[in-house]
Amino acid sequence: MSSQRSQHSPDRTHHWASPRAITSLVLVVAAVVLVLENRQAVEIRIFVPLVTMPMWTALAVMLVVGIVAGLLVSRPRK
């Protein structure tokens, strides 16, 4: 008698549908929709100059500024 292995052996499972992968996919889709829906140019006053850029660019810049500020605040002092 020989033991037969099932086609779906536990060591060959696919993890593409993990919660992390699904969350990542949802976030990427949301980012693409944000960019596509916010392509119109907006005027933004930065101190004195008036800058015109797509809304998604302004939002992306503010996201980066927020991340950098958060990292600077949360870094332990020497």
XYZ file of N, CA and C in Angstrom:
234
model
N 0.824 -1.185 0.000
C 0.000 0.000 0.000
C 0.868 1.248 0.000
N 0.592 2.086 -0.883
C 1.325 3.351 -0.912
C 0.374 4.474 -0.532
N 0.895 5.405 0.224
C 0.049 6.524 0.628
C 0.075 7.584 -0.471
N -1.071 8.058 -0.786
C -1.179 9.078 -1.822
C -1.259 10.456 -1.168
N -0.525 11.375 -1.742
C -0.580 12.755 -1.260
C -1.695 13.493 -1.973
N -2.379 14.325 -1.264
C -3.428 15.108 -1.908
C -2.779 16.175 -2.788
N -3.541 16.690 -3.702
C -3.013 17.712 -4.613
C -2.687 18.996 -3.866
N -3.317 19.215 -2.755
C -3.105 20.438 -1.976
C -2.371 20.086 -0.693
N -1.109 19.790 -0.796
C -0.338 19.457 0.391
C -0.118 20.718 1.223
N -0.046 20.568 2.545
C 0.062 21.742 3.419
C 1.305 22.584 3.167
N 2.387 21.986 2.680
C 3.595 22.764 2.470
C 3.598 23.523 1.153
N 2.568 23.382 0.356
C 2.504 24.081 -0.930
C 1.270 24.968 -1.027
N 0.798 25.465 0.090
C -0.388 26.319 0.061
C -0.020 27.691 -0.481
N -0.973 28.310 -1.096
C -0.778 29.651 -1.657
C -1.349 30.668 -0.677
N -0.573 31.673 -0.371
C -1.000 32.679 0.598
C -1.358 34.004 -0.069
N -1.703 33.995 -1.332
C -2.011 35.247 -2.012
C -3.280 35.885 -1.478
N -4.157 35.109 -0.868
C -5.416 35.657 -0.369
C -5.360 35.890 1.141
N -4.179 36.157 1.667
C -4.046 36.426 3.088
C -4.667 37.787 3.405
N -5.003 38.021 4.650
C -5.557 39.342 5.016
C -4.610 40.487 4.655
N -3.308 40.271 4.793
C -2.333 41.312 4.438
C -2.374 41.619 2.947
N -2.470 40.583 2.120
C -2.524 40.779 0.665
C -3.820 41.473 0.259
N -4.927 41.094 0.865
C -6.217 41.712 0.536
C -6.216 43.174 0.967
N -5.688 43.461 2.164
C -5.618 44.849 2.633
C -4.736 45.685 1.714
N -3.613 45.125 1.300
C -2.714 45.842 0.380
C -3.409 46.131 -0.941
N -4.121 45.164 -1.459
C -4.837 45.348 -2.727
C -5.899 46.436 -2.595
N -6.641 46.429 -1.499
C -7.673 47.452 -1.279
C -7.036 48.838 -1.186
N -5.897 48.953 -0.488
C -5.224 50.250 -0.369
C -4.690 50.740 -1.712
N -4.159 49.840 -2.527
C -3.659 50.229 -3.851
C -4.819 50.694 -4.730
N -5.924 49.978 -4.693
C -7.094 50.375 -5.487
C -7.602 51.740 -5.015
N -7.647 51.961 -3.706
C -8.094 53.249 -3.169
C -7.154 54.372 -3.605
N -5.847 54.112 -3.614
C -4.886 55.131 -4.047
C -5.059 55.464 -5.522
N -5.276 54.457 -6.346
C -5.482 54.689 -7.783
C -6.759 55.484 -8.003
N -7.826 55.147 -7.294
C -9.090 55.893 -7.428
C -8.886 57.341 -6.976
N -8.146 57.549 -5.875
C -7.876 58.904 -5.395
C -7.161 59.728 -6.455
N -6.160 59.141 -7.099
C -5.414 59.859 -8.139
C -6.313 60.157 -9.330
N -7.078 59.165 -9.773
C -7.926 59.357 -10.952
C -9.047 60.362 -10.705
N -9.573 60.416 -9.493
C -10.675 61.329 -9.178
C -10.207 62.750 -8.853
N -8.922 62.930 -8.576
C -8.424 64.243 -8.149
C -7.317 64.744 -9.066
N -7.585 64.727 -10.365
C -6.593 65.189 -11.343
C -6.713 66.667 -11.658
N -7.786 67.315 -11.225
C -7.968 68.728 -11.557
C -6.924 69.572 -10.834
N -6.533 70.654 -11.484
C -5.530 71.558 -10.904
C -6.166 72.402 -9.812
N -5.416 72.617 -8.751
C -5.866 73.479 -7.660
C -4.779 74.492 -7.374
N -5.192 75.637 -6.843
C -4.235 76.664 -6.460
C -4.030 76.579 -4.957
N -2.774 76.509 -4.559
C -2.434 76.387 -3.144
C -1.445 77.497 -2.808
N -1.763 78.230 -1.752
C -0.850 79.292 -1.313
C 0.097 78.689 -0.283
N 1.394 78.720 -0.606
C 2.428 78.254 0.308
C 3.190 79.488 0.749
N 2.862 79.974 1.943
C 3.371 81.232 2.487
C 3.025 82.371 1.539
N 3.888 82.760 0.618
C 3.595 83.887 -0.268
C 3.233 83.428 -1.680
N 4.003 82.510 -2.303
C 3.685 82.165 -3.691
C 2.401 81.336 -3.812
N 1.772 81.487 -4.946
C 0.575 80.706 -5.276
C 1.014 79.609 -6.231
N 0.819 78.354 -5.830
C 1.278 77.208 -6.617
C 0.062 76.500 -7.197
N 0.144 76.138 -8.475
C -0.918 75.375 -9.122
C -0.399 73.969 -9.412
N -1.149 72.971 -8.938
C -0.750 71.570 -9.145
C -1.987 70.700 -9.059
N -1.890 69.464 -9.552
C -3.026 68.554 -9.412
C -3.300 68.271 -7.930
N -4.561 68.098 -7.602
C -4.955 67.852 -6.210
C -4.245 66.633 -5.634
N -4.102 65.542 -6.422
C -3.485 64.325 -5.893
C -2.029 64.561 -5.529
N -1.347 65.457 -6.257
C 0.044 65.766 -5.938
C 0.129 66.492 -4.597
N -0.774 67.449 -4.389
C -0.790 68.172 -3.117
C -1.083 67.218 -1.961
N -2.012 66.286 -2.169
C -2.329 65.318 -1.126
C -1.146 64.389 -0.853
N -0.452 63.967 -1.898
C 0.709 63.085 -1.732
C 1.832 63.803 -0.994
N 2.050 65.088 -1.321
C 3.079 65.868 -0.630
C 2.732 65.994 0.850
N 1.482 66.260 1.161
C 1.082 66.388 2.559
C 1.190 65.052 3.295
N 0.953 63.948 2.616
C 1.135 62.627 3.219
C 2.598 62.419 3.601
N 3.497 62.755 2.683
C 4.934 62.606 2.954
C 5.352 63.524 4.104
N 4.865 64.764 4.108
C 5.184 65.695 5.197
C 4.691 65.124 6.532
N 3.502 64.567 6.557
C 2.965 63.985 7.787
C 3.763 62.782 8.259
N 4.189 61.940 7.332
C 4.999 60.777 7.699
C 6.333 61.219 8.272
N 6.992 62.187 7.615
C 8.281 62.679 8.103
C 8.114 63.318 9.483
N 7.074 64.112 9.663
C 6.840 64.744 10.965
C 6.604 63.682 12.041
N 5.838 62.672 11.726
C 5.591 61.591 12.676
C 6.858 60.845 13.039
N 7.708 60.596 12.060
C 8.976 59.915 12.332
C 9.890 60.773 13.191
N 9.934 62.064 12.923
C 10.777 62.962 13.709
C 10.307 63.054 15.157
N 9.022 63.076 15.379
C 8.486 63.171 16.726
C 8.662 61.865 17.490
N 8.523 60.740 16.804
C 8.568 59.456 17.488
C 9.976 58.897 17.666
N 10.974 59.524 17.044
C 12.349 59.049 17.176
C 12.856 59.282 18.585
N 13.508 58.285 19.159
C 14.059 58.499 20.506
C 15.223 59.481 20.469
N 15.325 60.295 21.482
C 16.416 61.273 21.555
C 17.673 60.599 22.058
N 18.804 61.113 21.625
C 20.090 60.552 22.063
C 20.534 61.144 23.374
